[in-house]
Coordinates of C-alpha atoms in Angstrom, one line a residue:
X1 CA 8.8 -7.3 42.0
X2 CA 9.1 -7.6 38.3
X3 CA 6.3 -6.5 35.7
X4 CA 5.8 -8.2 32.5
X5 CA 6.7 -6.0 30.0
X6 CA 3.8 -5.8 27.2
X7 CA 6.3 -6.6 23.5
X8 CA 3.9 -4.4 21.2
X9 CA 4.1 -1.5 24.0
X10 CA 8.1 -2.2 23.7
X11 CA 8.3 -2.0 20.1
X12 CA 6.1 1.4 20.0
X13 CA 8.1 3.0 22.4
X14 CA 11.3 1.8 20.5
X15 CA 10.1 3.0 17.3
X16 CA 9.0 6.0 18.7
X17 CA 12.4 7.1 20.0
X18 CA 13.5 6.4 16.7
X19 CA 11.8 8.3 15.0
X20 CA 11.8 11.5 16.8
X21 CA 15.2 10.7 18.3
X22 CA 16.2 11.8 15.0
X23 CA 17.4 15.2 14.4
X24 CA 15.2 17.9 12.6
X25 CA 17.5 17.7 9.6
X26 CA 17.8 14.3 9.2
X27 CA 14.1 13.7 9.8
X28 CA 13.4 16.0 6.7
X29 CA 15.3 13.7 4.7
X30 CA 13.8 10.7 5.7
X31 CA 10.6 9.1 3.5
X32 CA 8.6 7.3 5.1
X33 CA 5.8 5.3 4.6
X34 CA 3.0 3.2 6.6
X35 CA 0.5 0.1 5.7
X36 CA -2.4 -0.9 6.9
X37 CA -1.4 -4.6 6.5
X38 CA -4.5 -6.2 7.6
X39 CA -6.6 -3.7 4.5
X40 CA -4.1 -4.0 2.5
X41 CA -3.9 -8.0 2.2
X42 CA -7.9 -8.5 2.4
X43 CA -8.5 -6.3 -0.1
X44 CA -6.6 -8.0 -2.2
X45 CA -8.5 -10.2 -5.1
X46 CA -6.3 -13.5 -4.0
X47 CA -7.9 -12.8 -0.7
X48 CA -11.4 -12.2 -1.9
X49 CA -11.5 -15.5 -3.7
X50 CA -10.3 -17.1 -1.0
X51 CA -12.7 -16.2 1.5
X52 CA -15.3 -17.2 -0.9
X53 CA -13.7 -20.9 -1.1
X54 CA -13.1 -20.9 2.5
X55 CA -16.7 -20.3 3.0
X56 CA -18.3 -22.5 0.6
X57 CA -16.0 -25.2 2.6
X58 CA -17.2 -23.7 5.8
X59 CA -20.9 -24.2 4.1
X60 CA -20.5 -27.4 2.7
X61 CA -19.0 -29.1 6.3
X62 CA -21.8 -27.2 8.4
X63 CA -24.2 -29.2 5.8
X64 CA -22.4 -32.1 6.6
X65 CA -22.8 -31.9 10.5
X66 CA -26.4 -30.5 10.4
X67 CA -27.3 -33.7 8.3
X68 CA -25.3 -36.0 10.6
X69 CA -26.8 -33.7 13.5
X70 CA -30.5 -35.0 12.1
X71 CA -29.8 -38.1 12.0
X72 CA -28.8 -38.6 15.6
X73 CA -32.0 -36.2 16.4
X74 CA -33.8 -38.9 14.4
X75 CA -32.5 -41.7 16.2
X76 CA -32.5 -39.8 20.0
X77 CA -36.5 -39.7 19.0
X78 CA -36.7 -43.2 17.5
X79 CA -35.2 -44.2 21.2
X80 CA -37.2 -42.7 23.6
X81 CA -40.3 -43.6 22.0
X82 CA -39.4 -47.7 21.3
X83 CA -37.1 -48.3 24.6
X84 CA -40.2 -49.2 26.6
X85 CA -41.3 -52.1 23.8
X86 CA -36.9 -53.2 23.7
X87 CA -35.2 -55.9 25.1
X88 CA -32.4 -54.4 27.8
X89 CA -29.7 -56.1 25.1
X90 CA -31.6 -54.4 22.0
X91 CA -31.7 -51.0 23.9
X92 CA -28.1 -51.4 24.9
X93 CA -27.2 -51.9 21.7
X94 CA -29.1 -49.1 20.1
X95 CA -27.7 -46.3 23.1
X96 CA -24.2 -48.1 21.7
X97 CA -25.1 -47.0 18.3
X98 CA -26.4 -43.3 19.1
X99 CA -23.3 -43.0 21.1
X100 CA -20.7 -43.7 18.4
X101 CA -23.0 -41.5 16.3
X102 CA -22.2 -38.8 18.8
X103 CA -18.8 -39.5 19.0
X104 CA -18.7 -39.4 15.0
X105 CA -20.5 -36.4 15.2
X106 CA -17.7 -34.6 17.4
X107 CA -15.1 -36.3 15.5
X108 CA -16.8 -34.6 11.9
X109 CA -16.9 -31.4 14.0
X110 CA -13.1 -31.1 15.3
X111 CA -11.7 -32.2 11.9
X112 CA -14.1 -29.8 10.3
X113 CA -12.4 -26.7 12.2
X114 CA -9.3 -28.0 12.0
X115 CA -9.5 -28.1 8.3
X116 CA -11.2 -24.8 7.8
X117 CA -8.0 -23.5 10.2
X118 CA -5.7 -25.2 7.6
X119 CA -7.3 -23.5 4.7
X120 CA -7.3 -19.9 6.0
X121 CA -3.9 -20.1 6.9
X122 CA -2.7 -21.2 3.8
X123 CA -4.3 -18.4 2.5
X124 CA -2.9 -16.1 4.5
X125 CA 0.9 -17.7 4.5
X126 CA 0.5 -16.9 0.5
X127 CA -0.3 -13.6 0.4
X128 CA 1.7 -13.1 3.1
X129 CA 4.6 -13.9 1.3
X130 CA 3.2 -11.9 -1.5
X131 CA 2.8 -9.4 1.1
X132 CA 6.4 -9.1 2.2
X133 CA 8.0 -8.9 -1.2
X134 CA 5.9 -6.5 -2.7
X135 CA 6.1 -3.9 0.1
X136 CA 10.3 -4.6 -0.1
X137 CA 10.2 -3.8 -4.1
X138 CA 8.1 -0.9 -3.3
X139 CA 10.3 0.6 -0.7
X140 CA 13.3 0.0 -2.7
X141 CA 11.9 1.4 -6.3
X142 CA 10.4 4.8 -4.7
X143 CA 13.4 5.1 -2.2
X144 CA 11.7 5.0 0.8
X145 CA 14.3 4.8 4.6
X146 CA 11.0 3.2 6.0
X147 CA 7.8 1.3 5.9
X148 CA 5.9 0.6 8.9
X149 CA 2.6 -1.3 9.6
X150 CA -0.1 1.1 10.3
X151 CA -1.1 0.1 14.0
X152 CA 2.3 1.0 15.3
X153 CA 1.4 4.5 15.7
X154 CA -1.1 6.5 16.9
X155 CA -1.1 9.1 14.5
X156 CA 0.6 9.5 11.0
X157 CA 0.3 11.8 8.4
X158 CA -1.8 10.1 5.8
X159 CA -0.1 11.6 3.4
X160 CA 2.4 8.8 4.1
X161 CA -0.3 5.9 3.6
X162 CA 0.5 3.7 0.8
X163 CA -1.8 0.8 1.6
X164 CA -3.7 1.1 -1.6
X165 CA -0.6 1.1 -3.9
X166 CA 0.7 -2.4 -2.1
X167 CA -3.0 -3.2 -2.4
X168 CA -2.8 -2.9 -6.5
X169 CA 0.8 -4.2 -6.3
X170 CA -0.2 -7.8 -4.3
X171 CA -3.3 -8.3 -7.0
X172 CA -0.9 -7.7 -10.0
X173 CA 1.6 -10.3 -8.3
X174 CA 1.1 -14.0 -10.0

């Protein structure tokens, strides 16, 4: 029977016998270096500000919906309390209307998220990008063998940490 073989486990075990596959000597010479990635992008102004845009977006649809929302409240209301005085063809017509309403109202609502997805990953594509070429500078101008994200690992010296620096690196970068 086969099992699936979990790729994050793979990688840790991989890195792992790297690193302390590595003869005493050789590991003395070695710099390394780890990131949080995750602290180290949101922490970054670009991020900041764009959290705050994504959420006045967020506010600004939910506005949207919860107006749109009230006015199908409003009409769900209006409904039950005239369909008794209605004509079957003027009550047909009016459930018609309060049922493209609805369907407008999902509609709002799935393009809402998807748009909200959109923006957020644009966000994080840029800095992202950002991301990736400042930590490759970094590694190259202070000489370092290796840079890894923080979660690979269980424990690492955190003398070896140099989130903050990519941090103050990815706000400088225009």
């Amino acid at each position: 029977m086969c099992k699936k073989v979990n790729v994050r486990s793979l990688l840790v075990s991989m890195g792992a016998v790297f690193i302390f596959g590595v003869s005493t000597a050789q590991a003395e010479g070695l710099k390394l270096g780890y990131v949080d990635v995750k602290s180290a992008m949101e922490n970054t102004t670009d991020y900041q500000r764009g959290m705050k845009s994504l959420k006045a977006m967020q506010d600004q649809k939910v506005k949207e919906l919860q107006t749109l929302g009230g006015k199908i409240s409003q009409q769900e209301k209006d409904l039950l309390g005239q369909s008794m005085a209605m004509s079957p063809d003027r009550l047909a017509q009016k459930q018609q209307e309060l049922k493209l309403m609805r369907t407008e109202f999902q509609r709002k609502q799935q393009d809402a998220q998807e748009a909200l997805s959109t923006e957020q990953n644009r966000i994080q594509m840029n800095i992202g990008a950002k991301f990736e070429k400042v930590v490759k500078s970094y590694g190259k101008k202070g000489a370092y063998d290796m840079i890894m994200p923080r979660p690979m690992f269980l424990y690492v010296d955190p003398k070896h940490d140099i989130t903050a620096d990519i941090t103050k690196l990815l706000d400088a970068e225009k």
